[in-house]
mmCIF file of N, CA, C and O in Angstrom:
data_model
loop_
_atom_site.group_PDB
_atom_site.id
_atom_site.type_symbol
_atom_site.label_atom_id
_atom_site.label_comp_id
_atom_site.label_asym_id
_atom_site.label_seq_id
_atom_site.Cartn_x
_atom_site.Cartn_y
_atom_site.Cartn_z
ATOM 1 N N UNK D 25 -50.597 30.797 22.058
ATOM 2 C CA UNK D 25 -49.811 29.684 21.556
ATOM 3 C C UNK D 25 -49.626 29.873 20.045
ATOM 4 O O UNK D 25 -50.620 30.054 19.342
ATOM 5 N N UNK D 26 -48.102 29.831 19.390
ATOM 6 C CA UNK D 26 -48.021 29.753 18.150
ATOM 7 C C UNK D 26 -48.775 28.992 17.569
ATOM 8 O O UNK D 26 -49.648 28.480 18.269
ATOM 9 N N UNK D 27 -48.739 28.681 16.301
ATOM 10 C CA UNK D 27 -48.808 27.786 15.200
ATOM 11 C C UNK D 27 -48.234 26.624 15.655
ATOM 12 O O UNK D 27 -48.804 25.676 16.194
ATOM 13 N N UNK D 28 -46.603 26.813 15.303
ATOM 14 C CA UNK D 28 -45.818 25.533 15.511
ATOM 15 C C UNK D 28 -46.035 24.956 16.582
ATOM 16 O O UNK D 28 -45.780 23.763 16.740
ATOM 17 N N UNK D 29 -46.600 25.797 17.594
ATOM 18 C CA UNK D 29 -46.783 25.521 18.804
ATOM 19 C C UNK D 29 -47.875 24.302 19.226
ATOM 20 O O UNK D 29 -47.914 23.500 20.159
ATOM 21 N N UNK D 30 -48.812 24.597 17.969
ATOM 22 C CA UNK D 30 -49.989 23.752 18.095
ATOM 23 C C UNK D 30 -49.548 22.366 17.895
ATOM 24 O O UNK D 30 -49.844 21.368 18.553
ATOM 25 N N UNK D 31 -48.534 22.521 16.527
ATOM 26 C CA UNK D 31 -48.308 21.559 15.380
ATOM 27 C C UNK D 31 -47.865 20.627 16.324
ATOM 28 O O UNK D 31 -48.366 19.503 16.315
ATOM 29 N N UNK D 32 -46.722 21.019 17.401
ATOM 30 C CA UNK D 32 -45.925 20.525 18.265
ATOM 31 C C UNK D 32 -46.505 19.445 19.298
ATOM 32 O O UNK D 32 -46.291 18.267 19.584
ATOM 33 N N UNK D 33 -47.278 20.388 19.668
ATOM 34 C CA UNK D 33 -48.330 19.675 20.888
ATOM 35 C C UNK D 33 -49.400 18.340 20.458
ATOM 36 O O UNK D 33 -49.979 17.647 21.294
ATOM 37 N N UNK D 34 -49.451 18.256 19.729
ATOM 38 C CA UNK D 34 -50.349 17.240 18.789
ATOM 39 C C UNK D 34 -49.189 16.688 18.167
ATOM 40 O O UNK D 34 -49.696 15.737 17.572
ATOM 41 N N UNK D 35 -47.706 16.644 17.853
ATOM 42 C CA UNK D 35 -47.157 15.750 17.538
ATOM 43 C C UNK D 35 -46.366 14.687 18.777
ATOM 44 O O UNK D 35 -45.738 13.635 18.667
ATOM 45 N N UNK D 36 -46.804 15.664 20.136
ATOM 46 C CA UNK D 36 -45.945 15.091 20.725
ATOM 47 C C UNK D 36 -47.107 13.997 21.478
ATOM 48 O O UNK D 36 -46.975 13.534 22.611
ATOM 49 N N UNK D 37 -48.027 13.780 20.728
ATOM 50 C CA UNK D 37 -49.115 12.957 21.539
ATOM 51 C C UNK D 37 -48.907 11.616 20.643
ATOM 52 O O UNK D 37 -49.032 10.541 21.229
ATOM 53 N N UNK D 38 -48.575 11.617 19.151
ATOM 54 C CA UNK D 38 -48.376 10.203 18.683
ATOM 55 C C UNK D 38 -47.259 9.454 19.300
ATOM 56 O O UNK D 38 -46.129 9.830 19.611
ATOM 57 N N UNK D 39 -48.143 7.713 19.453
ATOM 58 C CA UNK D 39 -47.035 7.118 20.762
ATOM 59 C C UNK D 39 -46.114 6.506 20.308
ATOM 60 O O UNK D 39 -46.314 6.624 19.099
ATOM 61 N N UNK D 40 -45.113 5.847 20.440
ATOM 62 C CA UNK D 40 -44.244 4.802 19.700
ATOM 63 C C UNK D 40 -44.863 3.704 19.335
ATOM 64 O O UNK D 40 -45.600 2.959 19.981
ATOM 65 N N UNK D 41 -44.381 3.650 17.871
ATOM 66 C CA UNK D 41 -44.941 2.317 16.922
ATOM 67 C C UNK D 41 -45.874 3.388 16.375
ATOM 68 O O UNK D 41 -46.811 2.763 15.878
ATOM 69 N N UNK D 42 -46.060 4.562 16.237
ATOM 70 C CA UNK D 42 -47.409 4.833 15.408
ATOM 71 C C UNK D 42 -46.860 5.979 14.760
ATOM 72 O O UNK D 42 -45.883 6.605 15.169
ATOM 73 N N UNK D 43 -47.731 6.313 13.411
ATOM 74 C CA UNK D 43 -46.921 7.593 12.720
ATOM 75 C C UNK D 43 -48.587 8.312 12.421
ATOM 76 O O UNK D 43 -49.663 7.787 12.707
ATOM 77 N N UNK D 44 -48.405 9.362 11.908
ATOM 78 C CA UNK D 44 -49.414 10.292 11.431
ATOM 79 C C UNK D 44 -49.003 10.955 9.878
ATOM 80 O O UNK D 44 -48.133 10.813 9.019
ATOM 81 N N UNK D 45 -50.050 11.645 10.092
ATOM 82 C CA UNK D 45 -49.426 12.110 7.942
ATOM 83 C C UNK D 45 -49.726 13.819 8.357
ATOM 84 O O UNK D 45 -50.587 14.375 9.037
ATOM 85 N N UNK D 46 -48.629 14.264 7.626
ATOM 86 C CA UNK D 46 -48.776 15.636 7.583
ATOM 87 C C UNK D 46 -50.233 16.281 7.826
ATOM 88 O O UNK D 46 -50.498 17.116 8.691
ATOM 89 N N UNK D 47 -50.966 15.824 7.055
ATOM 90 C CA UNK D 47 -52.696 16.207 6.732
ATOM 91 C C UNK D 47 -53.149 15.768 8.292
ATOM 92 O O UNK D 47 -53.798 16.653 8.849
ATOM 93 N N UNK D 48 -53.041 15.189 8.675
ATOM 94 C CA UNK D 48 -53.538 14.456 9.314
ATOM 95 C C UNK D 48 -53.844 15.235 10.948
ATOM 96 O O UNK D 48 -54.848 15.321 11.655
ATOM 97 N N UNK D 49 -51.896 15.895 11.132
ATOM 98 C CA UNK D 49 -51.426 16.992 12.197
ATOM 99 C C UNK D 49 -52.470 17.777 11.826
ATOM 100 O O UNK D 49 -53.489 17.801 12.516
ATOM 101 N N UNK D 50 -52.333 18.606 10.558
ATOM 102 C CA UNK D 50 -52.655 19.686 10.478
ATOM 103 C C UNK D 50 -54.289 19.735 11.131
ATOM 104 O O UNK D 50 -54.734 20.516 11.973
ATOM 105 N N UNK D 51 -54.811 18.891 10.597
ATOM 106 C CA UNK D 51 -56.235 18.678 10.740
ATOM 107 C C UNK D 51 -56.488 18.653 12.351
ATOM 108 O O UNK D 51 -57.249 19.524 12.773
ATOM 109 N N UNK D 52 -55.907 17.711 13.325
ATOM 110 C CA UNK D 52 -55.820 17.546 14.530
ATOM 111 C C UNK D 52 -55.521 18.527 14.712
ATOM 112 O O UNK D 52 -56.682 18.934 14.719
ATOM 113 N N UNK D 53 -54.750 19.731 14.957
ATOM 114 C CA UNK D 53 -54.097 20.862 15.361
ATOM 115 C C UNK D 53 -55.104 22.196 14.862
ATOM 116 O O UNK D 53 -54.691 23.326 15.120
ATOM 117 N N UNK D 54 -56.306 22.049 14.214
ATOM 118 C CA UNK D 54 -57.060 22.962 13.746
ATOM 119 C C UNK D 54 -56.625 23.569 12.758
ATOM 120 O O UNK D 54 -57.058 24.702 12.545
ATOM 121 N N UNK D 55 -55.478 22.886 11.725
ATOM 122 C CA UNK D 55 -55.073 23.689 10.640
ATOM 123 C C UNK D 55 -55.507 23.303 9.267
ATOM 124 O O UNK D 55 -54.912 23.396 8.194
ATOM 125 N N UNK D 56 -56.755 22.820 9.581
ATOM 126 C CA UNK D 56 -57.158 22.399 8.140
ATOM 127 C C UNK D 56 -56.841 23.080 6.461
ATOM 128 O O UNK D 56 -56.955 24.260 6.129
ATOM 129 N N UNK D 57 -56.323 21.641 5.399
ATOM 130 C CA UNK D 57 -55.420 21.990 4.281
ATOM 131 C C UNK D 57 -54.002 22.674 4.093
ATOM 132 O O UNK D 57 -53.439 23.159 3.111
ATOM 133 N N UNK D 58 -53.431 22.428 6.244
ATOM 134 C CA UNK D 58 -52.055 23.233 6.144
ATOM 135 C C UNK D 58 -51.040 22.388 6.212
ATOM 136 O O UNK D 58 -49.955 22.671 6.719
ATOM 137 N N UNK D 59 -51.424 20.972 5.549
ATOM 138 C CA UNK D 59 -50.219 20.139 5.838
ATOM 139 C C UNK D 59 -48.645 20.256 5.245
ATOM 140 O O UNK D 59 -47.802 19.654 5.909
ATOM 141 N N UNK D 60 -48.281 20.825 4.309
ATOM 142 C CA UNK D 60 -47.270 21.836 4.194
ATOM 143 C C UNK D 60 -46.593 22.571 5.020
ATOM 144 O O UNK D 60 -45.377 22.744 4.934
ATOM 145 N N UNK D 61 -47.410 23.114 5.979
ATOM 146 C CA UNK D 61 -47.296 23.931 7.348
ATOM 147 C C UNK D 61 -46.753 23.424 8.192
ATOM 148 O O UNK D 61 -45.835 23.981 8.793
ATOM 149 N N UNK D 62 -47.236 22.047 8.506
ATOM 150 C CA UNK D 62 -46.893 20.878 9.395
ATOM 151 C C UNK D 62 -45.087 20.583 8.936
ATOM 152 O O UNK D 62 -44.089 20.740 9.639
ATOM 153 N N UNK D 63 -45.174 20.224 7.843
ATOM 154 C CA UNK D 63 -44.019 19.571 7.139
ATOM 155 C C UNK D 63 -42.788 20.992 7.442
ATOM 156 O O UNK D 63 -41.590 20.790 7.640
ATOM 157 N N UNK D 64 -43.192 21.851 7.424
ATOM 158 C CA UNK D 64 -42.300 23.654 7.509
ATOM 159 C C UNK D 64 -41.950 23.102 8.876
ATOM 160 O O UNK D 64 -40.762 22.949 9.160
ATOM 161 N N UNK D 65 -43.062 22.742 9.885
ATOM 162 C CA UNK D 65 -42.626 23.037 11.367
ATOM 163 C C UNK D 65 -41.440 21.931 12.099
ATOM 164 O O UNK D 65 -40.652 22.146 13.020
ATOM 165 N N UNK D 66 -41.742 20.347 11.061
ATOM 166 C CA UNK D 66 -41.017 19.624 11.757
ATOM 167 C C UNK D 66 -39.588 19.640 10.457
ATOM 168 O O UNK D 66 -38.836 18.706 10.176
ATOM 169 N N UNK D 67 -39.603 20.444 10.125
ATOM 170 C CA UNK D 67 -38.071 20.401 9.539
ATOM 171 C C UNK D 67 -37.306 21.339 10.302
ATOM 172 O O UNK D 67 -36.076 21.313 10.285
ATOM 173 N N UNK D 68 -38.331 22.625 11.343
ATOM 174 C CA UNK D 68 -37.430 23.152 12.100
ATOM 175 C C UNK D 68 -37.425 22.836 13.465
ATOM 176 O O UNK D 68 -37.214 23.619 14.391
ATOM 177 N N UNK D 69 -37.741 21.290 13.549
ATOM 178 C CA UNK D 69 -37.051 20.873 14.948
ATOM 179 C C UNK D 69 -35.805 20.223 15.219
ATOM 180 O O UNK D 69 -35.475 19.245 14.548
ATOM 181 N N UNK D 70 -35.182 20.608 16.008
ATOM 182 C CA UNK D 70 -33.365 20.235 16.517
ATOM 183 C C UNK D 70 -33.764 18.625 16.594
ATOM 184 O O UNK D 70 -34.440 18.134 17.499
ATOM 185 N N UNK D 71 -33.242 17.940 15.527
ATOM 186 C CA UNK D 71 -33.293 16.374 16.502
ATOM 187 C C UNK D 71 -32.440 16.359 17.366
ATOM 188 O O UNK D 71 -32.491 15.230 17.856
ATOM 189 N N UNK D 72 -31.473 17.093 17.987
ATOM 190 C CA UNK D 72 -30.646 16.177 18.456
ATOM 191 C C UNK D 72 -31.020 17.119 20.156
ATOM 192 O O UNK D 72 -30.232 16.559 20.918
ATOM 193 N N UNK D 73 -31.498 17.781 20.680
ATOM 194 C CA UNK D 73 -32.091 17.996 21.638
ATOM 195 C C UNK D 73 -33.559 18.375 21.894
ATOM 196 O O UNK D 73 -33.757 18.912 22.984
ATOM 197 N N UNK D 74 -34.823 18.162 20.946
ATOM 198 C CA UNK D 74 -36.200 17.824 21.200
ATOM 199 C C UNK D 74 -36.776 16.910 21.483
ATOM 200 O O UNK D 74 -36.474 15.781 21.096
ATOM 201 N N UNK D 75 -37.919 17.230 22.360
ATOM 202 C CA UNK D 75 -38.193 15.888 22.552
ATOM 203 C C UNK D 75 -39.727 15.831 21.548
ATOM 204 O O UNK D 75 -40.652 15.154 21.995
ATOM 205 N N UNK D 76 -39.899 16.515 20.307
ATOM 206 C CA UNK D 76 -40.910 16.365 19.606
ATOM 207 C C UNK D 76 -40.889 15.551 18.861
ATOM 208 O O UNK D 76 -40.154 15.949 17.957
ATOM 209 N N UNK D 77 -41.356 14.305 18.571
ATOM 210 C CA UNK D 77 -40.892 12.846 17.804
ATOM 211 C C UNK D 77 -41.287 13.265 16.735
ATOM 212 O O UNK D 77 -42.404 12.827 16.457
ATOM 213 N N UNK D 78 -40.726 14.137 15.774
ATOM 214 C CA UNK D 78 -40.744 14.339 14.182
ATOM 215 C C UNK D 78 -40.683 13.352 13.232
ATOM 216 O O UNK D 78 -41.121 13.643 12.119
ATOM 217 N N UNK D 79 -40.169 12.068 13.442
ATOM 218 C CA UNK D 79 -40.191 11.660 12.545
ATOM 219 C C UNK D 79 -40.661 10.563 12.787
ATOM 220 O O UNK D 79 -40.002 9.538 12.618
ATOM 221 N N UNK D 80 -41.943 10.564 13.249
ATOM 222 C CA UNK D 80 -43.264 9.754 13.356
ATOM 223 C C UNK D 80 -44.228 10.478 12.268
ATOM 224 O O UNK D 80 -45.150 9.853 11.744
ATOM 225 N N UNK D 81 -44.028 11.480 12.042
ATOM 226 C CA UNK D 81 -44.950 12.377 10.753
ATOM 227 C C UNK D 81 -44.190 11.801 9.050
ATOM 228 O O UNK D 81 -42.996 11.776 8.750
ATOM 229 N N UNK D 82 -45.406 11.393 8.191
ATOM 230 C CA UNK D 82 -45.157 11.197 6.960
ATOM 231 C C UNK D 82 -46.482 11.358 6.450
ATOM 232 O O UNK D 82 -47.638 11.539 6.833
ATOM 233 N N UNK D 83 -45.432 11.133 4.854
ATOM 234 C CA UNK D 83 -47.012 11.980 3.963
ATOM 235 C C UNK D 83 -47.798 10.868 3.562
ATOM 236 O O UNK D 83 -47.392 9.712 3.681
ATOM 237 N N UNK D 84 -48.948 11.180 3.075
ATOM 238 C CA UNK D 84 -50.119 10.718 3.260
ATOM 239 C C UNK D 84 -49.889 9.256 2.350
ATOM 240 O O UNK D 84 -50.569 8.277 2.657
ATOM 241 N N UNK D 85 -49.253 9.200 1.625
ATOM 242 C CA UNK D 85 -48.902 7.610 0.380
ATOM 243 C C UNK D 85 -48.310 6.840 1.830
ATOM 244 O O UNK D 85 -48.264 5.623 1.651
ATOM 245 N N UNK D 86 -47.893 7.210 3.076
ATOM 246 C CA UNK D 86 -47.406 6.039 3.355
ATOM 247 C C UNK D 86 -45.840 6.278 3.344
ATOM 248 O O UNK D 86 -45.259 5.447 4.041
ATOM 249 N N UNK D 87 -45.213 6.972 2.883
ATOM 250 C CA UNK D 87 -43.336 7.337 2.721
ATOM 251 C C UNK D 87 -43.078 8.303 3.314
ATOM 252 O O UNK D 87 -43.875 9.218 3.519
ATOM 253 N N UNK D 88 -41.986 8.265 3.668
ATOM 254 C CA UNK D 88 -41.331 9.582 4.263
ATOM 255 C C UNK D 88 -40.827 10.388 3.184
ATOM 256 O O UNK D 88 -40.507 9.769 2.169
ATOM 257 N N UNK D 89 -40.661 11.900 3.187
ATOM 258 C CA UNK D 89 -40.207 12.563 2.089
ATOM 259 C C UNK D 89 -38.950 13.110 2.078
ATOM 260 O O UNK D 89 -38.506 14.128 2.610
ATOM 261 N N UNK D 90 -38.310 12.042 1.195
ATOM 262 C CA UNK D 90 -36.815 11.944 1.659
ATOM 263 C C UNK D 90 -36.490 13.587 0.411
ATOM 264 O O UNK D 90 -37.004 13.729 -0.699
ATOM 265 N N UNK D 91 -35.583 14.500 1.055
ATOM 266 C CA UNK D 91 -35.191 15.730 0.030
ATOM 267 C C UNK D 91 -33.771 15.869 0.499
ATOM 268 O O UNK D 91 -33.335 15.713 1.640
ATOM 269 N N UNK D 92 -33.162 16.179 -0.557
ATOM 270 C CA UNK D 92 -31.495 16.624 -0.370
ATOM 271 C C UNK D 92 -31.293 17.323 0.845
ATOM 272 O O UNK D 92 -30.455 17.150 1.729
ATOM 273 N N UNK D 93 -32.654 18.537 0.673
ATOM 274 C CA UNK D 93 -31.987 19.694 2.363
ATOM 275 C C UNK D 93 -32.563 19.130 3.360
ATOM 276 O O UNK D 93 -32.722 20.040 4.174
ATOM 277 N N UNK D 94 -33.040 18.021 3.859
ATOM 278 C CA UNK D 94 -33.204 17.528 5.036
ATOM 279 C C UNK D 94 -31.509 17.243 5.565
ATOM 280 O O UNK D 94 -31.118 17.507 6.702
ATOM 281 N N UNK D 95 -30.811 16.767 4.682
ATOM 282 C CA UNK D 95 -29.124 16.495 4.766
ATOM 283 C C UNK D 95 -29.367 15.388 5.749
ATOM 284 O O UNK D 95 -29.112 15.440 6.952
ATOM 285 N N UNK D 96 -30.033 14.106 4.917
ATOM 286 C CA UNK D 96 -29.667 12.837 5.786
ATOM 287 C C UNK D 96 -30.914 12.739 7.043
ATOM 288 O O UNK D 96 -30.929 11.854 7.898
ATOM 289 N N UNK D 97 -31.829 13.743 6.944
ATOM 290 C CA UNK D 97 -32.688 13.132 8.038
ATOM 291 C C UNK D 97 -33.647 12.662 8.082
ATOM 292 O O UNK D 97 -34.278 12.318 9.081
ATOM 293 N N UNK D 98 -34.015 12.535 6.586
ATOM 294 C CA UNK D 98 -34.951 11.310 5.918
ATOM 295 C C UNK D 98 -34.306 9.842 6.551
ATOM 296 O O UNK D 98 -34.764 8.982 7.303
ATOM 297 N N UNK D 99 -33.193 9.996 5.944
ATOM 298 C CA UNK D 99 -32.188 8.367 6.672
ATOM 299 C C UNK D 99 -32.738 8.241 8.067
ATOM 300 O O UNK D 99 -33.616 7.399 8.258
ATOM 301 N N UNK D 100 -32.380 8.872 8.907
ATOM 302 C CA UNK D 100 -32.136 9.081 10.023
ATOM 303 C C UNK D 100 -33.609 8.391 10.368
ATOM 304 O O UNK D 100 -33.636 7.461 11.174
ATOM 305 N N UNK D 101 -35.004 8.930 9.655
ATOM 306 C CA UNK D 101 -36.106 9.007 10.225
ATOM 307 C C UNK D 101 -36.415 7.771 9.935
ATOM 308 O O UNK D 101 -37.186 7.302 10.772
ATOM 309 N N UNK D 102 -36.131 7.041 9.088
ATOM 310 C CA UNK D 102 -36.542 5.886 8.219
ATOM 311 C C UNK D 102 -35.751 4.722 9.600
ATOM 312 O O UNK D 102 -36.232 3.676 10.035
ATOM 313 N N UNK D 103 -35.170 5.021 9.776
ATOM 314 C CA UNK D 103 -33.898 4.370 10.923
ATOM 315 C C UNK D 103 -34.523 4.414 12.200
ATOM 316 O O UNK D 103 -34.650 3.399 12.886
ATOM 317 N N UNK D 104 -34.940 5.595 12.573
ATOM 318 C CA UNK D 104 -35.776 5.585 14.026
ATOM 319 C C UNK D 104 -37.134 4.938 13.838
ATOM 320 O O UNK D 104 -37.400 4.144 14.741
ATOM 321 N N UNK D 105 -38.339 5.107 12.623
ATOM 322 C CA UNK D 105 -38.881 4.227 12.974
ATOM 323 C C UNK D 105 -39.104 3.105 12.855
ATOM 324 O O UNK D 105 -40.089 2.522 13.308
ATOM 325 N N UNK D 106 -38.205 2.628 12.214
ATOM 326 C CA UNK D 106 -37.505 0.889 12.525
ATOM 327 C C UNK D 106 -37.353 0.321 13.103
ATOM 328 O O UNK D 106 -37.423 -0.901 12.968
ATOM 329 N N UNK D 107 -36.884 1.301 14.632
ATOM 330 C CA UNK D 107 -36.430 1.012 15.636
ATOM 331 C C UNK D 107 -37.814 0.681 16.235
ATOM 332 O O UNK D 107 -38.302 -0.449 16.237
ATOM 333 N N UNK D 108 -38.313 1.634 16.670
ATOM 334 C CA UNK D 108 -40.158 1.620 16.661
ATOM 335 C C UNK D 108 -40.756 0.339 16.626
ATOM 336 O O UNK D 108 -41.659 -0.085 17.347
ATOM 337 N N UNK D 109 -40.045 -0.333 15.542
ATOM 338 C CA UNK D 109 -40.829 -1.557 15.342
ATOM 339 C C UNK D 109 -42.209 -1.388 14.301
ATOM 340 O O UNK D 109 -43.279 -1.977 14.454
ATOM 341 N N UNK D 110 -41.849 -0.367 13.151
ATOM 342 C CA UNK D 110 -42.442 0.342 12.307
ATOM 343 C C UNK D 110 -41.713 -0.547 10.615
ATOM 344 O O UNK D 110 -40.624 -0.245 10.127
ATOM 345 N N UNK D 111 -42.600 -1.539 10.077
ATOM 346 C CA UNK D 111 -42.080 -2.266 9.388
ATOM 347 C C UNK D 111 -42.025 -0.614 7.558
ATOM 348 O O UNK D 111 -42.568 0.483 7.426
ATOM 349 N N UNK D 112 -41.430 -1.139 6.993
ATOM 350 C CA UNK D 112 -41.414 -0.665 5.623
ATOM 351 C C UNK D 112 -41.704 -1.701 4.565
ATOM 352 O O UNK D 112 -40.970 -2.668 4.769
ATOM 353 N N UNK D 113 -42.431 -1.873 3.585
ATOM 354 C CA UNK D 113 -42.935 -2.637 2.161
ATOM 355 C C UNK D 113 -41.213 -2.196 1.020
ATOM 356 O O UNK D 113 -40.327 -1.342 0.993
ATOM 357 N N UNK D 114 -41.474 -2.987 0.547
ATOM 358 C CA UNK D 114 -40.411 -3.231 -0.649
ATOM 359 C C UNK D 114 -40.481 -2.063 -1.316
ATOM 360 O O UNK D 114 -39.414 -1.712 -1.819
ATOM 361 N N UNK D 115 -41.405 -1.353 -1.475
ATOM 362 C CA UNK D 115 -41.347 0.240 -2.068
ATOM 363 C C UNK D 115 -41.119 1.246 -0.807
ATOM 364 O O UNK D 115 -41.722 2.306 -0.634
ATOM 365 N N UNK D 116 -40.624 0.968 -0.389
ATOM 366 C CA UNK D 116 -40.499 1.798 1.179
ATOM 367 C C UNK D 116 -41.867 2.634 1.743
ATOM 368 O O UNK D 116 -41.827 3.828 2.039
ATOM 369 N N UNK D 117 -42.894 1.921 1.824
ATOM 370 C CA UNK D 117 -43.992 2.398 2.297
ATOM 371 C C UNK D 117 -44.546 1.996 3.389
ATOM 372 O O UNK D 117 -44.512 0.766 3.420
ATOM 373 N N UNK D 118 -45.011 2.413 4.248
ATOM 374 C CA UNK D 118 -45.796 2.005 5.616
ATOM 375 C C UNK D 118 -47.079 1.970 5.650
ATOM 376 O O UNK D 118 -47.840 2.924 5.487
ATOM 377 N N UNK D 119 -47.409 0.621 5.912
ATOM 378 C CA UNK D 119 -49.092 0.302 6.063
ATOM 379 C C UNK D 119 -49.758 0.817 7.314
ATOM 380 O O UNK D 119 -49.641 0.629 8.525
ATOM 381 N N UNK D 120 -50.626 1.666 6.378
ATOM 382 C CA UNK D 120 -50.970 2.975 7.706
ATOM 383 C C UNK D 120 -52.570 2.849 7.937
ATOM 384 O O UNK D 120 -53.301 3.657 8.512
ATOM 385 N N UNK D 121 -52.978 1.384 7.219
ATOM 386 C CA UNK D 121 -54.081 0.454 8.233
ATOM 387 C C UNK D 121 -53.774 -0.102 8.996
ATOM 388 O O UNK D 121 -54.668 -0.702 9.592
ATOM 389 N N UNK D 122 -52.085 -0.315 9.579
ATOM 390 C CA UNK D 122 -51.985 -1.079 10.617
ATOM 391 C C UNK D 122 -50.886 -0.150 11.185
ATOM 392 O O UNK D 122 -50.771 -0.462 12.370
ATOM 393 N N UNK D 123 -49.838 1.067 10.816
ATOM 394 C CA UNK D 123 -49.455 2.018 12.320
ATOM 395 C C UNK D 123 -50.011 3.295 12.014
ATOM 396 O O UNK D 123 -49.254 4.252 12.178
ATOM 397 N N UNK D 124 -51.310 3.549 11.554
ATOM 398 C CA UNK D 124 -51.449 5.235 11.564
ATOM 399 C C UNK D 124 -52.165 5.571 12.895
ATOM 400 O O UNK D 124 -53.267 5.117 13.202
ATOM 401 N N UNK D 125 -51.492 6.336 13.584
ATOM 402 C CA UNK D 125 -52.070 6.677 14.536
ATOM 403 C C UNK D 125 -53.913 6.815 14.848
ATOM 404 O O UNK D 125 -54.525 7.138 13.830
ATOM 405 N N UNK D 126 -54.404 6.698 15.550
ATOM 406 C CA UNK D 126 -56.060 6.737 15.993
ATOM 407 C C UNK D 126 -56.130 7.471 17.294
ATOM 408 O O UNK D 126 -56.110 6.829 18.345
ATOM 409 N N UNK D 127 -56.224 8.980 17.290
ATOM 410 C CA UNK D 127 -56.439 9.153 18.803
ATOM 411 C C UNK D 127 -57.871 9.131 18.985
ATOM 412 O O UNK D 127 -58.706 9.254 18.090
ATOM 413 N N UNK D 128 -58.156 8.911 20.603
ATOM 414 C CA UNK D 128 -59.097 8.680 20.776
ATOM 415 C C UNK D 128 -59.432 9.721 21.641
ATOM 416 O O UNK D 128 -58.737 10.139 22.567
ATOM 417 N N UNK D 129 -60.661 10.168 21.256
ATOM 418 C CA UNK D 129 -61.635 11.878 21.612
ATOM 419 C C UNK D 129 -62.765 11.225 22.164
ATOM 420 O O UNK D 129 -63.714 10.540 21.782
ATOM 421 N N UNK D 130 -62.215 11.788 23.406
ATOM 422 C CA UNK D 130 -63.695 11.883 24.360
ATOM 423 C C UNK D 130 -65.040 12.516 24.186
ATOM 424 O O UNK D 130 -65.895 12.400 25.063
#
């Protein structure tokens, strides 16, 4: 199994209404300090035919990291998890004592 492969599989386990932080994948996925890595893998997923919920991943402050070469899919992400039912603070931040994901390990 690749890398991304890992990154993938552990992103596709956060449920709706909940987000994770780059660090956070990486760590879950055995890539400890590769959250960069994480952030590489879900900029190369197709939104418009994956079913890997990418943009449930943000960085660790709580924001999504909106950059020119995403071309709009910061918007996009900020928009889906809205939909979610994923509130945003007046500084566009998400209280991630109340949606950061918690999986639970047997």
């Amino acid at each position: 199994m690749s890398t991304y492969d890992l990154i993938y599989k552990t992103v596709r386990q956060i449920p709706v209404g909940k987000v994770a932080t780059y660090g956070q994948i990486a760590d879950l996925a055995g890539l400890h300090g590769k959250a960069r890595l994480v952030g590489y893998a879900m900029f190369q997923v197709d939104r418009d035919v994956n079913d890997i919920p990418w943009h449930r991943v943000i960085n660790a402050k709580g924001e999504i990291s909106y950059s020119t070469v995403r071309e709009g899919g910061d918007y996009l992400q900020k928009q889906m998890l809205e939909e979610e039912g994923i509130e945003f603070n007046s500084a566009g931040k998400i209280n991630l004592n109340q949606y950061q994901w918690q999986p639970n390990f047997c």
